[in-house]
Amino acid sequence: MATALVHIALFAYTAGAVAFLGWLVRPLPRFVTAGRVLLFVGLLLHLASFVAAHNGLTEAGFGSDVWRGGQLFSLLAAFVVAGYLALDLRYRMPVAGAFVAPFTVAVMVPAHLVQSRARAIAPELTHSVALAVHVSAATLGTAALALAFGLAVLYLASEKQLKSKHPGRLFARQPSLELIDRVGYQLAVWGFVFLSLAIATGSLASRESSGNALPFAPKEAFAILAWALFAALIQARLVAGWRGRRVAILVVAGFLLLIGAYAGLLTAAPHASVVALR
Amino acid sequence: MIFVSVGLSHKQAPIAVREQLAIAGDGLAARLARLKSIAGVHEAVLLSTCNRLEIFAAVESNAIVDDLLRDLGELAAPHAVSRLGEEALLHVFRVAASLDSMVVGEAQILGQLKEAAAQALALGASGPHLSRAIAHALGAAKRVRTETEIARGAVSVASVAVRLARKVLGNLEGRVALLLGAGEMAQLAARELKSQGARELLVANRSPARAEELAREVSGVPVNFAELPALLERADVVLCSTGAREPVITRELMARALKARRFRPIFLIDLALPRNVEPQVNELENVYVYDLDDLERLASENRVVRESQLGRAEEIVREELQAHLREQRERAAVPVLARLRQQAEGIARAEVDRTLAGLELTERQERSVRAMASAIVNKLLHGPTQRLRSEAGSGPLGDAAARLFGVENGAATGIPATAGRTAQIGPGPNPVPPLPSPAPDPAPGPLPEPDPEPAVLAPPDSSGHSPTDPSPARPGVLRLLQPGRGRR
């Protein structure tokens, strides 16, 4: 049941991505409406699939094999779509939809269509609250930072067009630089908050399982670097008033470091699964 | 009834003529009343803008066009163009879509036409035909604006500058603009910024007296030119048009101001020659500089884009016009159907009553007999109804059915059968050719009830309703005309 729902949701996301990309080619309002509706329907089905899978998870524990690595990415995709729809409702940013929808499909396909290997979880973490909070916070933070990354890329492209004085075809449909900068920064702050929580609870979970609060592994190193970079970014904004291009570049760099942390998670050896799922 | 348009625009008459013909707001009611009083004018809408004066009317015959021309006055007559039937409708559709505007794609005409139609309706001059046509034309115009890039980008230097400012700063409400110098174009852009919600317009000039004078003209605040560094910290948009030979805003000056303003973005519009802003200023982060050349180039690029969209826009307008004409013809087909059904139902009812009078049946049996008679009528008329509707009044079946069943065909087409034509009217270089006589307007048959008009722009009452209205179908009649309804 849950698998069928996810597959239908993935189909809706793909159709939504096609609608948004179609809008880039031909700016018909019905493409945007179709894209929004499809993403929303996809999100509902996607969330329903989590509810359908919920029973097994409650019984087996959050850190059990039921909760496989692929599902983390699936949850991340759902948060990104939900975040985008909320932003779009408030600020009307269809151009961001043209980034979010394909991104969602790109995350969902490997997460669901490729069989992910089960990771053995340390028995002491099976019912760990710290691990549950860690995974939730990390996913929410990554979703917020993924959206901030998308807006940062959009900012850099728009700013380049304005500076070069040769606006492209899509220029008229892009939001103002001020709006992209403001919303991108807010998302970066939220991402930073969740990332902080994820690192703290991850450290707790690590101590519960291995007694080592801060094991040295690529994932931890990348996550700490990304956190430090976002902390510096927020500091520079608050103290020196940094904004615009340099902030966008820092957000892009921070998100790439975070991708490094996820790469660390995926490449971790199966026996290091305590770390892997944190 | 025939649809006509009579009038002139920037294409036919110079501004010297147009400015004398423009109708002030308070004169509109009297002009519309005068138009409506012309014999044979059923409905009229008057569109008066700085670029055109046009009468759109639904009239009894082509000859009325001469009366409308006389109404425009002697000054207008040599320049006026009259259009009939389909061509007149096409003209309204093109005007609404701003394909006939001086600046193709401008949005103002949409509101002006809507306002003119609403005013005429409120004053009792307009009616269902014109309201439907104009509502459809406005719908077509919206389609043109959303499905093409005809309205993309601004096409004047001032509006390009303001659009770019919005692209950088977002909403201009609450922003501070600084006007340096007294250039005409900069003043124009400053006024547009103010109209877009700029909170404060600071006016600086080397001569304090001139600054005060200018500030009064543009509703701004005079400030001291010597305080330029401090002014650059405050302003979000700067409009430069001083006559200085050397740059007024240098990279160093702007860099200092930028730090002081905590890197808040600033948009500099340099409309001066030689330039007032050092080109290197554009290299600074969060500072955007556009000079006259940049703005001119963008305006001209936008004009090219708009022109490239004309073909598709014309296509949409023609598609929508055809849809409107089809709808008109469908409405025209309704009277024959209504009368045919009314006659058939009347016969069936009379026969059932006569038969039942000689029988002693229970109430239930009587109901069954009546239902059977009704079903026979429906089944017999189902085929003819469908064929008449699909023909939509454009073929010979309507008349044939009317003659065959002995009902009157009271359908007025609203559109003459002849194609529309344009004529330059009046004693000008292009004299009035004899206008074609209109398509014979068949006499309206007596209808069960006049139609309370279901037009999009509904009139306040049905007093302006013409007896030749081709849309007499009451909701009840329309329901009866639905194939299959009332069958057992």
CSV table of C-alpha atoms in Angstrom, one decimal, chain A residues 125 134 206 209-210 215 217 219-220 264-265 268 271-278:
chain,number,residue,atom,x,y,z
A,125,LEU,CA,19.4,2.8,19.4
A,134,HIS,CA,18.3,13.7,15.1
A,206,SER,CA,26.5,8.4,19.3
A,209,SER,CA,25.6,3.5,21.2
A,210,SER,CA,29.4,3.8,21.3
A,215,PRO,CA,33.4,10.2,16.3
A,217,ALA,CA,34.2,10.3,10.2
A,219,LYS,CA,29.9,12.7,7.7
A,220,GLU,CA,30.6,14.4,11.0
A,264,GLY,CA,29.5,10.3,4.1
A,265,LEU,CA,26.3,8.7,5.3
A,268,ALA,CA,29.8,4.6,5.5
A,271,HIS,CA,28.9,-2.0,10.3
A,272,ALA,CA,29.2,1.6,11.1
A,273,SER,CA,25.5,2.0,10.8
A,274,VAL,CA,25.0,3.7,14.1
A,275,VAL,CA,26.8,6.6,12.5
A,276,ALA,CA,25.2,6.0,9.2
A,277,LEU,CA,21.7,6.6,10.4
A,278,ARG,CA,22.4,9.5,12.6
